Amino acid sequence: MKASEEEYLAALTAFSAQARRLWDVTYCGGEPPYDFHFKGTSNLYRYWDATRQVEFTFRMAERALTVHLREEIEYLRLFDEVCRRVEAHFDLRQNHLFTLVNAALERNGRLSKSIRRRFADKVEGAALDFVESVTREVLEEAAEEAGEAAAAP
């Protein structure tokens, strides 16, 4: 929804703009600081048309299921594959491995200098290098697979 903030605000405003016209709000400065007076009937709230809000929510749910969930599944597939390959060669603490793999995936197979410094006394340099190289391999393989899938009829 954050990426669709304008659409979200438009859906909210579709109702609130018409409802707002039926309220007199006066700043009085005391306690309470505002005086609210409703000029309409309760039908506005009882029978309001939520079509735009429901359609927006449906689009966001659909996007979550068809785009974001697929992206998350793909990320987890890559993450698991990198972890599996690293674990076949190095015995790292699980929390170290997970942090390193996440960091490498976020930077397309590169560990930042700060991550390397943070793990310098916890993980041997060869393992850090291996995490990078395996991550790049897995990302390249995934890109090839995606290219083949896109080219397939």
XYZ file of N, CA and C in Angstrom:
459
model
N 0.817 -1.186 0.000
C 0.000 0.000 0.000
C 0.866 1.256 0.000
N 2.027 1.175 0.606
C 2.916 2.337 0.638
C 3.294 2.765 -0.773
N 3.507 1.824 -1.656
C 3.862 2.136 -3.039
C 2.675 2.727 -3.806
N 1.482 2.567 -3.285
C 0.266 3.074 -3.943
C -0.399 4.134 -3.068
N 0.400 4.971 -2.452
C -0.124 5.928 -1.481
C -1.144 6.895 -2.094
N -0.892 7.382 -3.301
C -1.851 8.301 -3.941
C -3.198 7.625 -4.161
N -3.165 6.394 -4.635
C -4.399 5.639 -4.871
C -5.123 5.381 -3.545
N -4.355 5.085 -2.497
C -4.904 4.857 -1.164
C -5.612 6.115 -0.650
N -4.938 7.250 -0.763
C -5.531 8.505 -0.302
C -6.768 8.877 -1.120
N -6.734 8.602 -2.427
C -7.898 8.873 -3.271
C -9.090 8.024 -2.836
N -8.838 6.770 -2.483
C -9.925 5.893 -2.032
C -10.506 6.405 -0.711
N -9.657 6.844 0.191
C -10.158 7.384 1.463
C -10.914 8.685 1.246
N -10.357 9.537 0.404
C -10.957 10.840 0.153
C -12.301 10.714 -0.560
N -12.492 9.662 -1.333
C -13.763 9.459 -2.033
C -14.933 9.507 -1.052
N -14.729 9.000 0.146
C -15.783 9.075 1.155
C -15.623 10.305 2.040
N -14.427 10.534 2.531
C -14.246 11.568 3.554
C -14.515 12.979 3.038
N -14.273 13.250 1.756
C -14.513 14.592 1.223
C -15.998 14.938 1.298
N -16.862 13.999 0.915
C -18.304 14.285 0.986
C -18.771 14.315 2.437
N -18.222 13.460 3.275
C -18.626 13.451 4.681
C -18.166 14.723 5.387
N -16.992 15.199 5.038
C -16.420 16.392 5.679
C -17.298 17.618 5.447
N -17.959 17.686 4.301
C -18.839 18.831 4.006
C -20.033 18.903 4.970
N -20.348 17.798 5.619
C -21.501 17.762 6.522
C -21.123 18.022 7.984
N -19.871 18.383 8.195
C -19.418 18.669 9.564
C -18.976 20.124 9.663
N -19.383 20.779 10.713
C -18.835 22.084 11.069
C -17.839 21.840 12.183
N -16.603 22.210 11.941
C -15.560 22.045 12.948
C -15.035 23.436 13.265
N -15.134 23.800 14.518
C -14.703 25.127 14.943
C -13.628 24.984 16.016
N -12.549 25.713 15.804
C -11.496 25.733 16.817
C -11.880 26.763 17.868
N -12.009 26.308 19.111
C -12.392 27.233 20.175
C -11.264 27.481 21.165
N -10.191 26.747 21.085
C -9.024 26.999 21.913
C -9.123 26.529 23.349
N -10.274 26.127 23.803
C -10.421 25.686 25.192
C -10.271 24.183 25.319
N -10.959 23.622 26.287
C -10.981 22.186 26.500
C -12.397 21.692 26.311
N -12.714 20.915 25.372
C -11.860 20.467 24.259
C -11.594 21.625 23.288
N -10.504 21.525 22.537
C -10.123 22.652 21.663
C -11.014 22.810 20.429
N -11.767 21.770 20.062
C -12.605 21.842 18.863
C -14.059 21.573 19.225
N -14.940 22.218 18.465
C -16.367 21.957 18.589
C -16.814 21.320 17.273
N -17.448 20.165 17.349
C -17.907 19.437 16.170
C -19.432 19.465 16.124
N -19.968 19.810 14.959
C -21.420 19.795 14.782
C -21.718 19.112 13.445
N -22.486 18.020 13.507
C -22.831 17.247 12.309
C -24.138 17.772 11.731
N -24.133 18.129 10.429
C -25.298 18.716 9.755
C -26.082 17.680 8.946
N -25.583 16.441 8.906
C -26.234 15.431 8.078
C -27.062 14.477 8.898
N -27.364 13.339 8.279
C -28.099 12.277 8.968
C -27.182 11.073 9.122
N -27.591 10.175 9.969
C -26.782 8.979 10.214
C -26.701 8.067 8.990
N -27.571 8.296 8.004
C -27.546 7.477 6.784
C -26.204 7.562 6.072
N -25.547 8.707 6.180
C -24.232 8.868 5.555
C -23.279 7.765 6.015
N -23.294 7.453 7.281
C -22.396 6.440 7.823
C -23.016 5.047 7.781
N -24.331 4.990 7.841
C -25.002 3.699 7.864
C -25.005 3.050 6.478
N -25.155 3.848 5.426
C -25.304 3.304 4.079
C -24.240 3.819 3.114
N -23.080 4.030 3.583
C -22.044 4.618 2.724
C -21.584 3.635 1.656
N -21.217 4.199 0.526
C -20.757 3.408 -0.622
C -19.249 3.197 -0.489
N -18.865 1.981 -0.183
C -17.450 1.657 0.026
C -16.814 1.028 -1.210
N -17.423 1.210 -2.373
C -16.933 0.567 -3.591
C -15.471 0.889 -3.853
N -15.084 2.165 -3.831
C -13.690 2.532 -4.133
C -12.727 1.956 -3.108
N -13.119 1.961 -1.844
C -12.241 1.438 -0.802
C -12.078 -0.077 -0.934
N -13.175 -0.765 -1.226
C -13.124 -2.224 -1.393
C -12.332 -2.588 -2.640
N -12.547 -1.857 -3.730
C -11.789 -2.135 -4.956
C -10.289 -1.923 -4.725
N -9.937 -0.857 -4.026
C -8.527 -0.602 -3.718
C -7.950 -1.731 -2.860
N -8.678 -2.113 -1.832
C -8.208 -3.191 -0.951
C -8.045 -4.485 -1.731
N -8.983 -4.770 -2.623
C -8.887 -5.965 -3.451
C -7.642 -5.916 -4.343
N -7.380 -4.753 -4.971
C -6.183 -4.622 -5.816
C -4.908 -4.832 -5.008
N -4.885 -4.321 -3.788
C -3.701 -4.489 -2.946
C -3.528 -5.956 -2.537
N -4.627 -6.617 -2.222
C -4.559 -8.036 -1.868
C -4.107 -8.858 -3.064
N -4.653 -8.538 -4.226
C -4.264 -9.251 -5.450
C -2.773 -9.049 -5.742
N -2.296 -7.818 -5.600
C -0.879 -7.523 -5.826
C -0.008 -8.261 -4.808
N -0.472 -8.314 -3.570
C 0.282 -9.022 -2.538
C 0.424 -10.504 -2.893
N -0.661 -11.085 -3.396
C -0.639 -12.512 -3.720
C 0.087 -12.817 -5.024
N -0.094 -11.980 -6.032
C 0.469 -12.304 -7.344
C 1.870 -11.763 -7.557
N 2.233 -10.701 -6.852
C 3.552 -10.101 -7.054
C 4.438 -10.310 -5.833
N 4.035 -9.726 -4.716
C 4.906 -9.714 -3.549
C 5.135 -11.106 -2.958
N 4.100 -11.916 -2.920
C 4.268 -13.265 -2.392
C 5.182 -14.085 -3.292
N 5.039 -13.938 -4.602
C 5.930 -14.638 -5.530
C 7.366 -14.174 -5.361
N 7.558 -12.865 -5.191
C 8.907 -12.338 -4.964
C 9.494 -12.892 -3.672
N 8.673 -12.970 -2.641
C 9.142 -13.492 -1.356
C 9.486 -14.978 -1.474
N 8.666 -15.725 -2.184
C 8.949 -17.151 -2.382
C 10.254 -17.325 -3.140
N 10.472 -16.523 -4.170
C 11.712 -16.597 -4.941
C 12.911 -16.226 -4.078
N 12.768 -15.191 -3.259
C 13.856 -14.796 -2.360
C 14.184 -15.941 -1.401
N 13.170 -16.557 -0.834
C 13.402 -17.660 0.102
C 14.037 -18.859 -0.594
N 13.639 -19.099 -1.839
C 14.261 -20.189 -2.605
C 15.754 -19.919 -2.793
N 16.100 -18.698 -3.164
C 17.509 -18.324 -3.334
C 18.247 -18.407 -2.006
N 17.632 -17.873 -0.971
C 18.231 -17.895 0.363
C 18.541 -19.326 0.796
N 17.558 -20.218 0.658
C 17.751 -21.615 1.053
C 18.855 -22.286 0.238
N 18.910 -21.991 -1.054
C 19.929 -22.606 -1.907
C 21.329 -22.133 -1.521
N 21.478 -20.851 -1.273
C 22.789 -20.342 -0.844
C 23.174 -20.977 0.491
N 22.265 -21.002 1.430
C 22.555 -21.607 2.739
C 22.966 -23.070 2.588
N 22.230 -23.809 1.778
C 22.532 -25.238 1.579
C 23.951 -25.420 1.049
N 24.329 -24.622 0.063
C 25.659 -24.754 -0.536
C 26.757 -24.331 0.440
N 26.515 -23.281 1.186
C 27.527 -22.836 2.163
C 27.677 -23.880 3.255
N 26.570 -24.403 3.758
C 26.627 -25.400 4.829
C 27.330 -26.684 4.399
N 27.336 -26.956 3.102
C 28.031 -28.148 2.612
C 29.547 -27.994 2.727
N 30.038 -26.752 2.864
C 31.482 -26.512 2.922
C 31.970 -25.916 4.235
N 31.105 -25.220 4.949
C 31.512 -24.551 6.187
C 30.480 -24.791 7.272
N 30.982 -24.919 8.497
C 30.109 -25.103 9.653
C 30.008 -23.761 10.380
N 29.000 -22.973 9.991
C 28.809 -21.649 10.582
C 27.623 -21.671 11.535
N 27.682 -20.801 12.533
C 26.516 -20.638 13.397
C 25.358 -20.171 12.522
N 24.197 -20.702 12.796
C 23.050 -20.424 11.944
C 22.737 -18.926 11.853
N 22.787 -18.220 12.976
C 22.469 -16.794 12.916
C 23.516 -16.027 12.111
N 24.803 -16.448 12.159
C 25.835 -15.825 11.330
C 25.558 -16.104 9.851
N 25.262 -17.356 9.550
C 24.992 -17.751 8.165
C 23.818 -16.956 7.603
N 22.733 -16.897 8.352
C 21.542 -16.198 7.872
C 21.818 -14.716 7.635
N 22.531 -14.088 8.536
C 22.867 -12.665 8.378
C 23.735 -12.452 7.149
N 24.738 -13.317 6.977
C 25.642 -13.183 5.835
C 24.913 -13.406 4.504
N 24.085 -14.413 4.454
C 23.366 -14.710 3.211
C 22.387 -13.582 2.883
N 21.659 -13.109 3.876
C 20.757 -11.974 3.634
C 21.533 -10.762 3.125
N 22.658 -10.475 3.757
C 23.465 -9.322 3.355
C 23.979 -9.496 1.930
N 24.419 -10.692 1.590
C 24.935 -10.944 0.237
C 23.826 -10.868 -0.802
N 22.665 -11.379 -0.494
C 21.550 -11.308 -1.440
C 21.091 -9.863 -1.658
N 21.116 -9.070 -0.610
C 20.707 -7.672 -0.736
C 21.650 -6.881 -1.633
N 22.904 -7.305 -1.699
C 23.907 -6.556 -2.470
C 24.397 -7.350 -3.685
N 23.529 -8.198 -4.235
C 23.845 -8.959 -5.460
C 25.130 -9.759 -5.358
N 25.323 -10.410 -4.238
C 26.461 -11.311 -4.089
C 27.700 -10.669 -3.501
N 27.578 -9.522 -2.924
C 28.715 -8.843 -2.300
C 28.400 -8.574 -0.832
N 29.385 -8.785 0.001
C 29.264 -8.413 1.408
C 29.905 -7.044 1.589
N 29.230 -6.182 2.298
C 29.769 -4.843 2.523
C 30.990 -4.926 3.443
N 31.786 -3.877 3.421
C 32.965 -3.810 4.300
C 32.544 -3.876 5.761
N 31.441 -3.229 6.090
C 30.997 -3.245 7.492
C 30.584 -4.646 7.934
N 29.936 -5.394 7.063
C 29.575 -6.784 7.401
C 30.846 -7.614 7.561
N 31.802 -7.437 6.667
C 33.060 -8.178 6.775
C 33.778 -7.844 8.089
N 33.794 -6.578 8.447
C 34.425 -6.189 9.724
C 33.673 -6.795 10.904
N 32.357 -6.738 10.839
C 31.526 -7.259 11.932
C 31.757 -8.749 12.169
N 32.017 -9.499 11.096
C 32.181 -10.949 11.217
C 33.637 -11.401 11.142
N 34.575 -10.485 11.073
C 35.991 -10.836 10.907
C 36.497 -11.753 12.013
N 36.048 -11.556 13.239
C 36.517 -12.399 14.342
C 35.584 -13.581 14.632
N 34.536 -13.723 13.833
C 33.560 -14.797 14.059
C 33.564 -15.843 12.952
N 33.898 -15.402 11.733
C 33.828 -16.276 10.564
C 35.118 -16.107 9.772
N 35.705 -17.232 9.381
C 36.959 -17.133 8.619
C 36.736 -16.453 7.271
N 37.768 -15.772 6.803
C 37.685 -15.024 5.560
C 37.286 -15.884 4.372
N 37.772 -17.129 4.346
C 37.424 -18.022 3.238
C 35.919 -18.277 3.190
N 35.285 -18.348 4.352
C 33.838 -18.574 4.394
C 33.104 -17.332 3.898
N 33.592 -16.151 4.247
C 32.973 -14.919 3.767
C 33.069 -14.845 2.241
N 34.248 -15.159 1.719
C 34.439 -15.167 0.268
C 33.530 -16.195 -0.394
N 33.387 -17.340 0.254
C 32.553 -18.413 -0.298
C 31.079 -17.990 -0.333
N 30.620 -17.324 0.713
C 29.232 -16.844 0.741
C 28.997 -15.917 -0.448
N 29.950 -15.030 -0.702
C 29.808 -14.116 -1.837
C 29.757 -14.874 -3.163
N 30.707 -15.764 -3.365
C 30.777 -16.459 -4.662
C 29.560 -17.353 -4.884
N 29.123 -18.049 -3.852
C 27.949 -18.915 -3.989
C 26.699 -18.077 -4.242
N 26.585 -16.952 -3.573
C 25.430 -16.083 -3.787
C 25.395 -15.596 -5.229
N 26.540 -15.188 -5.745
C 26.582 -14.744 -7.145
C 26.212 -15.878 -8.089
N 26.711 -17.085 -7.820
C 26.370 -18.247 -8.649
C 24.856 -18.493 -8.653
N 24.278 -18.499 -7.468
C 22.841 -18.777 -7.351
C 22.027 -17.688 -8.051
N 22.434 -16.433 -7.894
C 21.730 -15.339 -8.570
C 21.859 -15.444 -10.089
N 23.033 -15.804 -10.565
C 23.233 -15.979 -12.013
C 22.374 -17.121 -12.544
N 22.346 -18.229 -11.820
C 21.517 -19.369 -12.227
C 20.036 -18.973 -12.272
N 19.602 -18.206 -11.275
C 18.200 -17.767 -11.236
C 17.897 -16.842 -12.412
N 18.841 -15.970 -12.750
C 18.637 -15.064 -13.889
C 18.555 -15.849 -15.189
N 19.398 -16.866 -15.333
C 19.355 -17.718 -16.531
C 18.028 -18.441 -16.627
N 17.564 -18.998 -15.481
C 16.285 -19.702 -15.460
C 15.140 -18.757 -15.827
N 15.190 -17.542 -15.292
C 14.143 -16.561 -15.609
C 14.174 -16.195 -17.085
N 15.359 -16.058 -17.653
C 15.480 -15.760 -19.069
C 14.951 -16.888 -19.932
N 15.244 -18.108 -19.547
C 14.740 -19.276 -20.285
C 13.222 -19.367 -20.181
N 12.705 -19.091 -18.982
C 11.258 -19.157 -18.787
C 10.548 -18.081 -19.605
N 11.162 -16.909 -19.677
C 10.558 -15.818 -20.454
C 10.599 -16.108 -21.949
N 11.640 -16.824 -22.398
C 11.783 -17.139 -23.810
C 10.908 -18.310 -24.246
N 10.506 -19.134 -23.297
C 9.687 -20.313 -23.626
C 8.313 -19.867 -24.110
N 7.762 -20.592 -25.089
C 6.439 -20.218 -25.633
C 5.315 -20.474 -24.659
